[in-house]
Each structure stands twice: as C-alpha cells, then as structure tokens.
PDB file of C-alpha atoms in Angstrom:
ATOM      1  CA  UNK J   1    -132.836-140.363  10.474  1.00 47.00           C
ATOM      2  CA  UNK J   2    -130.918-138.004  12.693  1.00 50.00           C
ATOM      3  CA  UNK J   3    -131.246-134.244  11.750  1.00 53.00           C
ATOM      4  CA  UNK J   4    -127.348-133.359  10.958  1.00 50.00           C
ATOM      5  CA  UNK J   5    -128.518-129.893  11.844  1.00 54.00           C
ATOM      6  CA  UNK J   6    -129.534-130.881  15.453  1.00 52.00           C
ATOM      7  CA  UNK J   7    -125.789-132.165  16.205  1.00 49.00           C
ATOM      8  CA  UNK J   8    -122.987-129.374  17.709  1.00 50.00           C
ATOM      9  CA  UNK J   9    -119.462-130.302  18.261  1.00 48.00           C
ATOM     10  CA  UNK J  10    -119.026-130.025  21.991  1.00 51.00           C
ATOM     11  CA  UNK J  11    -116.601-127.343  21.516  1.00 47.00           C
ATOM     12  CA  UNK J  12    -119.339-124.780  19.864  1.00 45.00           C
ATOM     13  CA  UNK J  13    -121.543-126.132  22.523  1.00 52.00           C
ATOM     14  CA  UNK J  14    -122.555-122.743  24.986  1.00 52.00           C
ATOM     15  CA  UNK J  15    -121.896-123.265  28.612  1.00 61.00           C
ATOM     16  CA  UNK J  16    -124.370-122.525  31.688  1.00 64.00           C
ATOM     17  CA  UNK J  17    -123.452-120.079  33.871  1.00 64.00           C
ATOM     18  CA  UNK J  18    -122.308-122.538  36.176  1.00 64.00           C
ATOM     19  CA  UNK J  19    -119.312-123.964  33.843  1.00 67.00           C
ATOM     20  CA  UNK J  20    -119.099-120.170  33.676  1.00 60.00           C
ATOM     21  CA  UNK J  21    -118.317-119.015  37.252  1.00 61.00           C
ATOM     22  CA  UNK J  22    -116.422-122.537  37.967  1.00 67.00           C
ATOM     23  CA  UNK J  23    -114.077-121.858  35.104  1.00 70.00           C
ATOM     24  CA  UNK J  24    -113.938-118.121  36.980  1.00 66.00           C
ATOM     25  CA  UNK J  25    -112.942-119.555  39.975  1.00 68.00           C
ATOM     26  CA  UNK J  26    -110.242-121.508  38.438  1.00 73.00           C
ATOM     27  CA  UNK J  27    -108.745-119.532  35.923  1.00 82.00           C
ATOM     28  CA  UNK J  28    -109.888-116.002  36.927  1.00 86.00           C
ATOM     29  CA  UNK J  29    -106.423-114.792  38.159  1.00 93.00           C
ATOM     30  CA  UNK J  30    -105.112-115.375  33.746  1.00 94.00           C
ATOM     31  CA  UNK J  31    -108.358-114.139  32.557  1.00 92.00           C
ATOM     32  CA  UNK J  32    -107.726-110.371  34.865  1.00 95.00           C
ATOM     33  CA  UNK J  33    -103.870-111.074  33.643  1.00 96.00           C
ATOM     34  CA  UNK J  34    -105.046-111.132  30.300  1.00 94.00           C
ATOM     35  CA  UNK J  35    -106.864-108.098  30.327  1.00 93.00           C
ATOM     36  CA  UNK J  36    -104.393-105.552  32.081  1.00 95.00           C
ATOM     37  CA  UNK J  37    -102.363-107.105  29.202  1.00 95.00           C
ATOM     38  CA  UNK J  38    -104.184-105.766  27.258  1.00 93.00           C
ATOM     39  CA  UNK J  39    -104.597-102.460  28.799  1.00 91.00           C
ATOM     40  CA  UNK J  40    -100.749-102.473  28.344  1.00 91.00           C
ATOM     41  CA  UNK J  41    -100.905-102.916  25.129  1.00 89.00           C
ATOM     42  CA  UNK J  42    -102.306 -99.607  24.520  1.00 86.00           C
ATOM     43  CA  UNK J  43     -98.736 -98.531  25.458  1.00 85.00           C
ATOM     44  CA  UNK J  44     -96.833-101.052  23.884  1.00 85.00           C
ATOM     45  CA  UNK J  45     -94.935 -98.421  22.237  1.00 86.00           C
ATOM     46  CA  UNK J  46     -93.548 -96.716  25.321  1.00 85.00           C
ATOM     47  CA  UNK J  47     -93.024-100.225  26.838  1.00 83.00           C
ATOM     48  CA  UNK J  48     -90.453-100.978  23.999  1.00 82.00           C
ATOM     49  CA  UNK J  49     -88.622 -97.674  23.887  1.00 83.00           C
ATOM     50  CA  UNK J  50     -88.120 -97.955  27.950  1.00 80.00           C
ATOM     51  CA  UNK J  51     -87.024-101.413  27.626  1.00 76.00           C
ATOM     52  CA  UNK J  52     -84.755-100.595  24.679  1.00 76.00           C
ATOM     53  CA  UNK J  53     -83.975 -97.471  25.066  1.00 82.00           C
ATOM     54  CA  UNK J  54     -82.861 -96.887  28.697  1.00 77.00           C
ATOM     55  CA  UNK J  55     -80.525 -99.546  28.791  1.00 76.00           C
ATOM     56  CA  UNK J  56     -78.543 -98.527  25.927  1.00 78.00           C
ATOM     57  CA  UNK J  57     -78.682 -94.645  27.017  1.00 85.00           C
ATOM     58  CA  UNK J  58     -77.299 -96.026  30.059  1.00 80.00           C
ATOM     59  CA  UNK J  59     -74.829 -98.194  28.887  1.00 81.00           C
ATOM     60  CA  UNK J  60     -73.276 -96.025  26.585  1.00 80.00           C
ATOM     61  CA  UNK J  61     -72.948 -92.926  29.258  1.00 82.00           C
ATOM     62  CA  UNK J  62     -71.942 -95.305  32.354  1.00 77.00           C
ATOM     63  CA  UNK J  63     -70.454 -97.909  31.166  1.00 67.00           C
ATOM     64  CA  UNK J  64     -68.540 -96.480  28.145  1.00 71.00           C
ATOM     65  CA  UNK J  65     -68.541 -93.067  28.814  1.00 74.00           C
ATOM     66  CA  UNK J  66     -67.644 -93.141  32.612  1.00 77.00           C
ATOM     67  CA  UNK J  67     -65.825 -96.112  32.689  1.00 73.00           C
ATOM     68  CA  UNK J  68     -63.334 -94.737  30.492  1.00 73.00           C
ATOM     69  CA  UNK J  69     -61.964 -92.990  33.065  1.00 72.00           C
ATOM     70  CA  UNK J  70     -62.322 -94.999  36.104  1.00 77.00           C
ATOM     71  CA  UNK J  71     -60.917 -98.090  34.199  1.00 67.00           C
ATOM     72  CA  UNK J  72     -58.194 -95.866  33.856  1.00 64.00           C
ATOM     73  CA  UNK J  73     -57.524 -96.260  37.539  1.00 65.00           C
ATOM     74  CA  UNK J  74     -56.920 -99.956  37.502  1.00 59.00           C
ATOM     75  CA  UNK J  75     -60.178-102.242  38.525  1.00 56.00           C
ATOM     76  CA  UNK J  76     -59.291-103.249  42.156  1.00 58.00           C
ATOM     77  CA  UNK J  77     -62.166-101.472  43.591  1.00 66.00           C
ATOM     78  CA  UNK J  78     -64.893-103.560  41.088  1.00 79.00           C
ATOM     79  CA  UNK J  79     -63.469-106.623  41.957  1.00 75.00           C
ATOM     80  CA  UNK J  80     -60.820-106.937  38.942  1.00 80.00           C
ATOM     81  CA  UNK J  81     -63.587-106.949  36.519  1.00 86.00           C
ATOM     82  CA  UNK J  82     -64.777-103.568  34.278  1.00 87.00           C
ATOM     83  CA  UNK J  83     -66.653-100.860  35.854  1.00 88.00           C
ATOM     84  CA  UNK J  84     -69.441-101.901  32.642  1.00 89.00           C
ATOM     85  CA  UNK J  85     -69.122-105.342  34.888  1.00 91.00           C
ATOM     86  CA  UNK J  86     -69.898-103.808  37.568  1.00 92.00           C
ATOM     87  CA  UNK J  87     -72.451-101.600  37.263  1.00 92.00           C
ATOM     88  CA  UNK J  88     -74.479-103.882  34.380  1.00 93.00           C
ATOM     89  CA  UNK J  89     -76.215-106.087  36.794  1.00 95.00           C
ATOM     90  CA  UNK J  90     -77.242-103.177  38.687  1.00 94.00           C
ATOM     91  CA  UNK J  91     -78.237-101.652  36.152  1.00 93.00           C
ATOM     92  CA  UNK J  92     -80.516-104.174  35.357  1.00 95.00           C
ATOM     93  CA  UNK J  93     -81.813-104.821  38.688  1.00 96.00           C
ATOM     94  CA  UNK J  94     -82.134-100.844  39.174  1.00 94.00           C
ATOM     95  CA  UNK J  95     -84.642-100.653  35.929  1.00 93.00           C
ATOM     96  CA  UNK J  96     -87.175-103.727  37.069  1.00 95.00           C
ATOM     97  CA  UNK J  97     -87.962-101.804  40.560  1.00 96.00           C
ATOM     98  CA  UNK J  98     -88.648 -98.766  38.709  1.00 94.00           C
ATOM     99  CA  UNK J  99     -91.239-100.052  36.619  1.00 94.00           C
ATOM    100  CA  UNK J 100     -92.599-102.243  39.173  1.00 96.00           C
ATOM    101  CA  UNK J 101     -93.065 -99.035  41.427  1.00 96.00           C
ATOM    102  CA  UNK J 102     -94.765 -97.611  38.325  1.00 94.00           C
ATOM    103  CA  UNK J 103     -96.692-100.282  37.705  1.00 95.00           C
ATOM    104  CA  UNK J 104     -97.682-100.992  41.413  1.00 98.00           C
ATOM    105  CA  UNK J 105     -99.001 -97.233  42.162  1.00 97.00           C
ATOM    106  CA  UNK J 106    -100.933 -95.451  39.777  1.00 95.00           C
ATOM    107  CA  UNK J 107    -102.618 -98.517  37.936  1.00 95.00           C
ATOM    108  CA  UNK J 108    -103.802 -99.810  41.636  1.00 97.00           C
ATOM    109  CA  UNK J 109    -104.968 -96.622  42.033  1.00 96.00           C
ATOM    110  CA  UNK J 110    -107.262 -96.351  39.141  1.00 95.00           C
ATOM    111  CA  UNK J 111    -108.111 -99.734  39.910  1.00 95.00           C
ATOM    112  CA  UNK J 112    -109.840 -98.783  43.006  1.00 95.00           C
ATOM    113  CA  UNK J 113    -111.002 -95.222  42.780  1.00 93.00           C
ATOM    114  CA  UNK J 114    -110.434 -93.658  39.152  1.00 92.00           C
ATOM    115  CA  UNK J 115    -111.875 -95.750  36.892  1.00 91.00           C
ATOM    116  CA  UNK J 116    -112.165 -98.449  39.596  1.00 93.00           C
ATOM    117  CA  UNK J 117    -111.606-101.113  37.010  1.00 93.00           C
ATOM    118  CA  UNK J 118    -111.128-103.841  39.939  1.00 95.00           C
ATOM    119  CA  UNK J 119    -114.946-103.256  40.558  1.00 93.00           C
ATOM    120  CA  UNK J 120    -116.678-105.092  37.359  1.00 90.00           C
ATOM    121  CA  UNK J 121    -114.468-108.321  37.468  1.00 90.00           C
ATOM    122  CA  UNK J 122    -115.074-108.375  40.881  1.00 88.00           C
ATOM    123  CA  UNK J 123    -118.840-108.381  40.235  1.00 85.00           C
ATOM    124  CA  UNK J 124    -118.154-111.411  38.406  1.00 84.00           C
ATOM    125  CA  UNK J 125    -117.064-115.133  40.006  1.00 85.00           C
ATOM    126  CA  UNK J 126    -113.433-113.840  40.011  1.00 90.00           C
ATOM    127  CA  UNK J 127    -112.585-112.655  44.218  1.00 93.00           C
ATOM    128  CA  UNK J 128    -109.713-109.945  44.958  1.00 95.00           C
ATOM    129  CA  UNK J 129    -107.296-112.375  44.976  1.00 95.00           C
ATOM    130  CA  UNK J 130    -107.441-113.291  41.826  1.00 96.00           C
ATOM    131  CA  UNK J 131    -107.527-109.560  40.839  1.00 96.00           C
ATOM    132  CA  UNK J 132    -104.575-108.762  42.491  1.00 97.00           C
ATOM    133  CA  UNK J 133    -102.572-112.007  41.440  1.00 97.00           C
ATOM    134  CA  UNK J 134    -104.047-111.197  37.673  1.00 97.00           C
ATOM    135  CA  UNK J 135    -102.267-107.936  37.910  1.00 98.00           C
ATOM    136  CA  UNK J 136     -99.453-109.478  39.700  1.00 98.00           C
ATOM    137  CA  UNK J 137     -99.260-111.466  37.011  1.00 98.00           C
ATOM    138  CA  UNK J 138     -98.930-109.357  33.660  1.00 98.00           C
ATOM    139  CA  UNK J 139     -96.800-107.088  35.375  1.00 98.00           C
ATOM    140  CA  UNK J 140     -94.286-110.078  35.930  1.00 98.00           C
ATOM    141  CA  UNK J 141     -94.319-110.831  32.351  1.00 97.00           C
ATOM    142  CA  UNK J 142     -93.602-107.206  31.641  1.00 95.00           C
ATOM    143  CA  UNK J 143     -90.712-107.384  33.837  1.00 97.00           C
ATOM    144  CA  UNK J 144     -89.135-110.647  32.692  1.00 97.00           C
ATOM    145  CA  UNK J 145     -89.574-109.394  28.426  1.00 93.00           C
ATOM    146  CA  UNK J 146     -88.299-105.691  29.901  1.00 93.00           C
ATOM    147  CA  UNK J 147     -85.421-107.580  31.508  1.00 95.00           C
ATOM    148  CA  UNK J 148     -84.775-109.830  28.789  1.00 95.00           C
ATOM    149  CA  UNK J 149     -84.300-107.590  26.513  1.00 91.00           C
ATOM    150  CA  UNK J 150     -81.720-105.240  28.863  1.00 91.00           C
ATOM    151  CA  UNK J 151     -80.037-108.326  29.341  1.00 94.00           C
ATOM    152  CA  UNK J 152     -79.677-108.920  25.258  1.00 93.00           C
ATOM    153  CA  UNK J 153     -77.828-104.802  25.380  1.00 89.00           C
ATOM    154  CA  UNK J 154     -75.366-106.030  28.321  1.00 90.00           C
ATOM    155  CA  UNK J 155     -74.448-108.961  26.333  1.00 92.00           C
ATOM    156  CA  UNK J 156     -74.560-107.218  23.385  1.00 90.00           C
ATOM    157  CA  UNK J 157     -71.651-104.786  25.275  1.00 86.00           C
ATOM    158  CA  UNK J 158     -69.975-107.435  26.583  1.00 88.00           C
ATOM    159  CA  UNK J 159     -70.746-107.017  30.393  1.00 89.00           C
ATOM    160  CA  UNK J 160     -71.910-110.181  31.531  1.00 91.00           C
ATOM    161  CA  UNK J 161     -68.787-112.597  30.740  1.00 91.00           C
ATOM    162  CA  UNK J 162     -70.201-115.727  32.886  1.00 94.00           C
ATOM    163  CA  UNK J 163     -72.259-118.077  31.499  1.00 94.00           C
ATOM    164  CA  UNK J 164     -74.932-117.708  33.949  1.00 96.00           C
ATOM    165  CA  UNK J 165     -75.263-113.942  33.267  1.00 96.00           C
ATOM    166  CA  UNK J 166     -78.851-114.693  31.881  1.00 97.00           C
ATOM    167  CA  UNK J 167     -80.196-115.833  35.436  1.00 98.00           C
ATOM    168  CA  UNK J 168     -80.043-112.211  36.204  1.00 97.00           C
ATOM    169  CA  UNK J 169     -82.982-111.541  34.406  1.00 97.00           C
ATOM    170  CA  UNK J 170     -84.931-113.926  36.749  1.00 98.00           C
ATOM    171  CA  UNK J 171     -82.979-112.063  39.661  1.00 98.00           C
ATOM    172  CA  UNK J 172     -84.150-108.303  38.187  1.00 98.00           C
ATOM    173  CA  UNK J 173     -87.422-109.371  38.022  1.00 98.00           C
ATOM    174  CA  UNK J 174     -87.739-111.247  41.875  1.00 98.00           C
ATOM    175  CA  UNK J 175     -85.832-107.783  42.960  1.00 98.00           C
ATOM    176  CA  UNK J 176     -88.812-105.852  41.157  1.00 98.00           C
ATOM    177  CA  UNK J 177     -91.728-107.923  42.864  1.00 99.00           C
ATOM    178  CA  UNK J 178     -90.095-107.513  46.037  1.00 98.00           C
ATOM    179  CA  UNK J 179     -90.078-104.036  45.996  1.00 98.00           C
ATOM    180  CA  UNK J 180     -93.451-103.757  44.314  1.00 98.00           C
ATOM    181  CA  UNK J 181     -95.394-106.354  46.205  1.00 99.00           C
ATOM    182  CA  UNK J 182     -95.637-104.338  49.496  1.00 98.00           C
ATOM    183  CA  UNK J 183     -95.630-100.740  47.520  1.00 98.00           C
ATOM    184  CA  UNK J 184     -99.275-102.707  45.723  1.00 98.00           C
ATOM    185  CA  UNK J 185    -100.042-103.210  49.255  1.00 98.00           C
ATOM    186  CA  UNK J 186     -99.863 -99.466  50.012  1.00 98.00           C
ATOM    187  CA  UNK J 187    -101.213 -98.437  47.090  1.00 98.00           C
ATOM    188  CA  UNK J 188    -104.706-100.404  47.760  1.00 97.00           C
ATOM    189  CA  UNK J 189    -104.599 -98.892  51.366  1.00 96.00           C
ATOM    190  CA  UNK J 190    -104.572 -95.289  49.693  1.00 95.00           C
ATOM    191  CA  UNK J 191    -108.160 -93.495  49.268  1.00 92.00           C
ATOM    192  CA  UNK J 192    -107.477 -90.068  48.321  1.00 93.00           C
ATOM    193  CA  UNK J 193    -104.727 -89.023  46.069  1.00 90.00           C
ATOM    194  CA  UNK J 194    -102.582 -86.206  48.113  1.00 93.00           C
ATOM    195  CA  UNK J 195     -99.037 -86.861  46.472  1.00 93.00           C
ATOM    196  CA  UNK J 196     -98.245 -90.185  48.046  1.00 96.00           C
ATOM    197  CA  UNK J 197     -96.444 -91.618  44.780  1.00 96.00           C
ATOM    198  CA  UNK J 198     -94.714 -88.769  43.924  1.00 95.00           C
ATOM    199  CA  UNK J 199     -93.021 -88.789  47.921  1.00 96.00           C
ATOM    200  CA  UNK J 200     -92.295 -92.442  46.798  1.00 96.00           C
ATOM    201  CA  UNK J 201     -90.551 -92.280  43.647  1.00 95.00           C
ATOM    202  CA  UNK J 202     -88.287 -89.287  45.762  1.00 95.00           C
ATOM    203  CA  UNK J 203     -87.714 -90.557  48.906  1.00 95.00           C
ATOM    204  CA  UNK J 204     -88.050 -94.252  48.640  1.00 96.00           C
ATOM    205  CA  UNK J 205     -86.959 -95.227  45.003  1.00 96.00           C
ATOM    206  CA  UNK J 206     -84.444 -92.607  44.376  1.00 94.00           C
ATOM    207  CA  UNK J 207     -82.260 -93.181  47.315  1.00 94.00           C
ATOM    208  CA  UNK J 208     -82.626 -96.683  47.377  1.00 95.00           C
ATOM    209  CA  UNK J 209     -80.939 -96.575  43.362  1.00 93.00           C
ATOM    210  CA  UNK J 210     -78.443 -93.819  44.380  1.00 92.00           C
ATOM    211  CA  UNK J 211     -77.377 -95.843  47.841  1.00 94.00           C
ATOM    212  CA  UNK J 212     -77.983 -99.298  47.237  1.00 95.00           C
ATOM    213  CA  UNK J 213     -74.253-100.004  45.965  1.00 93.00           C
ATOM    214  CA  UNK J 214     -75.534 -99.142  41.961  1.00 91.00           C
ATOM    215  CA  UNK J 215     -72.299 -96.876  40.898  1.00 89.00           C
ATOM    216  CA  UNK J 216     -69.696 -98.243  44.132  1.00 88.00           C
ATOM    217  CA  UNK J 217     -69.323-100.429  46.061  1.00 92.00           C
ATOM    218  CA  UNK J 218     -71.595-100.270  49.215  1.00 93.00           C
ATOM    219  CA  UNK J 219     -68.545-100.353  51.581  1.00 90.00           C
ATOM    220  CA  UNK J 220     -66.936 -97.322  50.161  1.00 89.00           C
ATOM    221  CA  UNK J 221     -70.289 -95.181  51.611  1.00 90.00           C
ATOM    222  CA  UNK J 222     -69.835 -93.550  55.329  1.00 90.00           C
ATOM    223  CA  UNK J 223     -71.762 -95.494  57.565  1.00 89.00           C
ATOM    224  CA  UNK J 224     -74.152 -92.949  57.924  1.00 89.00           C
ATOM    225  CA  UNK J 225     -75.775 -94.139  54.731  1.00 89.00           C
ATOM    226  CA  UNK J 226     -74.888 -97.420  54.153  1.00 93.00           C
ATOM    227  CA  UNK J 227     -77.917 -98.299  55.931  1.00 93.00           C
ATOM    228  CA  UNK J 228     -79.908 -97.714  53.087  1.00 93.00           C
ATOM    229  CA  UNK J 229     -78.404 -99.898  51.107  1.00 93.00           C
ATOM    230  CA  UNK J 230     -78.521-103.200  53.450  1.00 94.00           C
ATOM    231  CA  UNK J 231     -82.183-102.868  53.635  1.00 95.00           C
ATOM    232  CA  UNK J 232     -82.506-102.218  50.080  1.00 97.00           C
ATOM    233  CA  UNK J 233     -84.183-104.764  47.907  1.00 98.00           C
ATOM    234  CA  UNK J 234     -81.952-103.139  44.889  1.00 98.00           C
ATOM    235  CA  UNK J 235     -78.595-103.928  47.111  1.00 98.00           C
ATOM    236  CA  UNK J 236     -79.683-107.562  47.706  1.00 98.00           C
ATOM    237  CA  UNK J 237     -80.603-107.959  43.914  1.00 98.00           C
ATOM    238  CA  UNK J 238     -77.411-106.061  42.612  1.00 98.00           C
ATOM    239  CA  UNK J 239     -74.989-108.288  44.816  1.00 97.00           C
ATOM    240  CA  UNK J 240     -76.652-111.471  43.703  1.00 98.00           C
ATOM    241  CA  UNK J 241     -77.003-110.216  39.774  1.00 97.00           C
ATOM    242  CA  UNK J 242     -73.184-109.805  40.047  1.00 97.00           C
ATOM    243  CA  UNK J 243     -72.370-113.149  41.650  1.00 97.00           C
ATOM    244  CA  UNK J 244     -74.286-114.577  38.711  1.00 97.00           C
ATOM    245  CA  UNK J 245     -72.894-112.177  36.058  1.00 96.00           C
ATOM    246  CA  UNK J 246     -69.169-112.102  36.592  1.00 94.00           C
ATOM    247  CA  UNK J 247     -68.596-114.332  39.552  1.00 93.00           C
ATOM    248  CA  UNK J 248     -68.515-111.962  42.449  1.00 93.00           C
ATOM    249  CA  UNK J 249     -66.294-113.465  44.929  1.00 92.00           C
ATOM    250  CA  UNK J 250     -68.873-113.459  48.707  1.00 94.00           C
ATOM    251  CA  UNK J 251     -69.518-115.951  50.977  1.00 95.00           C
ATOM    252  CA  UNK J 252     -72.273-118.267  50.467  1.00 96.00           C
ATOM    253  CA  UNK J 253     -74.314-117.507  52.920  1.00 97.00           C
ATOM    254  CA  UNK J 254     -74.250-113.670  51.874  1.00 97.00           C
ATOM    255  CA  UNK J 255     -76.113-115.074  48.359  1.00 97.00           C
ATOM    256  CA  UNK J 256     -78.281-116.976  50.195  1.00 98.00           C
ATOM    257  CA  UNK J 257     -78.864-114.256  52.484  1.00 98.00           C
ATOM    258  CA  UNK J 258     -79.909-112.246  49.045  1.00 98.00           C
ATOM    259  CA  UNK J 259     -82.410-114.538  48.129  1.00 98.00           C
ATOM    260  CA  UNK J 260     -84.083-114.844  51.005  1.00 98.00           C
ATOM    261  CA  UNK J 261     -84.555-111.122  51.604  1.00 98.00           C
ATOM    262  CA  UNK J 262     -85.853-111.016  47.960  1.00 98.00           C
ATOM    263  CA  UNK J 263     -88.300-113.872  48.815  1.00 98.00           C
ATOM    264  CA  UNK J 264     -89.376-112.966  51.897  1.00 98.00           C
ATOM    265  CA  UNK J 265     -90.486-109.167  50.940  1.00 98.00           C
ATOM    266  CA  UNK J 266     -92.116-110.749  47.866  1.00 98.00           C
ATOM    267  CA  UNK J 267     -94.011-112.985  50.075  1.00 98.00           C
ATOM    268  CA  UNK J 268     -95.172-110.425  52.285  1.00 98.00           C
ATOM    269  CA  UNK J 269     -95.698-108.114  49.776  1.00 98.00           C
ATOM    270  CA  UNK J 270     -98.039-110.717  48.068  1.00 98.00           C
ATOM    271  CA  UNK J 271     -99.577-111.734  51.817  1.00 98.00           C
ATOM    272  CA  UNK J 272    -100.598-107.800  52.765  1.00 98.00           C
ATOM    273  CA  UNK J 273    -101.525-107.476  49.212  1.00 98.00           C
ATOM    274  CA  UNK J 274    -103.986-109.983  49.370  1.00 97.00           C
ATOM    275  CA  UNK J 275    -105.527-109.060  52.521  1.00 97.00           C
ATOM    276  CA  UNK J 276    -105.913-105.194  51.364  1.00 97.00           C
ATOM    277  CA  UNK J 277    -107.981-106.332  48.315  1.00 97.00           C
ATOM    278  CA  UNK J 278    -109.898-108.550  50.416  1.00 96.00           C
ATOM    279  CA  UNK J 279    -110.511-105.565  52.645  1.00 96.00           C
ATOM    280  CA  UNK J 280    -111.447-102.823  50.273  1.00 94.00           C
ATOM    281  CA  UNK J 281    -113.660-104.820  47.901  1.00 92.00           C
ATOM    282  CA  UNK J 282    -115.241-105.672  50.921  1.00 84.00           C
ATOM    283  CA  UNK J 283    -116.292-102.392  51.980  1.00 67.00           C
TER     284      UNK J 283
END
C-alpha cells in the first residue's frame, strides 16, 4: 500500500535552487517590479492625492478660472476649440514627466548608494538589467493608473471631446518614459549627492513645462525660446495628446514626427540605462 502521506501535489512540491535562479533569470525583471511596488505602496496615499488632486486643482484654476477670460477673446488662437481643450492634454502630458523625473532620481539614487537596495537582488540570479527594467516597470504602471485617472477629471470637465481622447493616456505616459529613461541614466552615473536633482527639477523640468507650448501655442514664443520647446519631450507629447484629444489640425508627418522623438529618447534612455547598471554593479 502506498503511504498517502508520502504523496505532494507538485504544486507544494519545493524547488532546487536551480528551478530557483532559472525562474530568476526569466521572470526577475516582475519579481524587482513587484517589489518597488511595493515600496510604493508605502505611499499609496500621496500617490492618490497627486493623481487626484493636481489635476482637479489645475483644472479648476486653468481651465475654468483662466479660461474664463481668454475664451472671452474668441478661440482662434487654440485652434477654435476651448482654452480647457487646449491646455488639458498638456496638462496631462506635463504631470507624467514630473513624476517620472521624481521617480527616476532620488529612488535610483538610494538604489545605488543610500540604502543601495539594487545590491541584494543583484546578489541573487536577477542581473542589472532586470533591475533597472523591474523599476522601469512599476514606475510605468504608476504612470498609466496616475494618467488614467487625470484623464477620468478632463472627461469629467468636458475637455477631451474626440473619441480617441483616452489614447492620451498611453501618449502621457510614452512622454514620461522618454523624459525619464535618460534622466535614470544620469541618475545611476551620479556617486555623490551635491544638488544634481534639485538643478534638474529647475533648469531642466521647469522650463521645459513653462516653454514647451503648455499655456500657448509654441509659435506665439520669440524665437529666442522656442527652442526649448522643439526639443522638448513635453512639446512632442502635448502636440500629439491634442491631435488625439480634439483633432488638432497638423500635417501627418508632424505626428509622426512626435512619435518618433518620443520613441527614440525612450529607447535611448532605456539603452544608456542599461549599460550604466551594467557598469556600476560591476564595479
């Protein structure tokens, strides 16, 4: 007679550390996703009062407030559509790069020299590319639930009269990882904290929202500035969030133009990423 107590269901059965590392190596990029998930969660709160609350602050002084008065003047300048049209998709784009450049400094930072939480999964089967796509990763699904949920108040509002007005939230959160792919890059090349962030978020991401075609149009600025706004990742995710949200009238080629900027600083944001991991875990 077989001893019933003998048998295990394969599921309860424990794995070797072989199964171990190889399911590492496969799936190590969702397991490091999962936990800076759950390092986020610690902060869930905040999370949800910056992805509710800024939007609707916004909204209601910009678009209602503001647009009060320049609606007032007739809409030729925003295309014929409402200056809440206008300035909702930017809007939108505007708040994914912040957070990615919040998300893409200080937590890389730690990563590597504070608590240098990169350090113990890295001991592990998982290598720095994983690490840094596992980041990559639940800070994506940050941005698209942030995003989601500012595109819910703009529809809520009214702003976003087309009916593809929801791809934007696929377009705020490409803009994001293009801006935030290459700052992660930085960030991992950084040893010593001297104030690096801080001349980011001033010189970098607050020009790029004031410039960038967020409030106007990018043609009304003096060409001394407008500059800024054609090598802007906001200004390329803006002009395609409003071809998608109201039918902004451009050429073609100008949205595909757009998308490939997007793409292309994401990729090489990702590519430099990848190497600078590869580089300082190595050391």
């Amino acid at each position: 007679m077989t001893d019933a107590r003998g048998v295990r269901p394969r599921a309860l059965q424990a794995h070797g550390p072989e199964v171990a590392a190889a399911r590492a190596r496969r799936w190590g990029a969702f397991y490091y996703a999962e936990q800076v998930l759950r390092v986020m969660k610690g902060y869930s709160w905040s999370i949800v009062m910056y992805s509710v609350g800024q939007p609707v602050a916004y909204l209601f002084a910009m678009g209602v407030g503001l647009a009060t008065l320049v609606d007032g003047q007739g809409g030729a300048a925003f295309g014929g559509v409402s200056y809440l049209a206008f300035i909702a998709p930017a809007l939108l784009v505007s708040a994914g790069v912040m957070t990615a450049a919040n998300e893409f400094t200080f937590p890389v930072m730690d990563g590597f020299k504070w608590r240098r939480t990169y350090y113990g999964p890295h001991a592990s089967p998982l290598t720095p590319g994983q690490i840094a796509a596992g980041h990559i990763m639940a800070v994506t699904l940050r941005l698209l639930l942030q995003s989601a949920i500012y595109f819910l108040a703009v529809a809520l509002f009214g702003a976003s009269p087309s009916s593809w007005g929801w791809a934007a939230i696929l377009v705020a959160t490409l803009t994001g990882l293009s801006f935030g792919l290459p700052l992660m890059a930085y960030s991992a090349s950084i040893t010593e904290d001297k104030g690096q962030f801080a001349l980011v978020m001033r010189f970098i991401v607050m020009p790029l929202f004031l410039f960038s075609g967020t409030f106007f149009p990018l043609d009304t600025l003096p060409l001394a500035v407008r500059w800024i706004g054609w090598i802007s990742p906001i200004w390329h995710g803006t002009e395609l969030g409003r071809v998608l949200s109201y039918g902004y009238q451009e050429p073609p080629l100008l949205t595909l133009l757009h998308l490939a900027v997007l793409l292309g600083l994401a990729a090489l944001g990702w590519t430099l990423t990848r190497r600078r991991f590869a580089l300082r875990m190595g050391q």
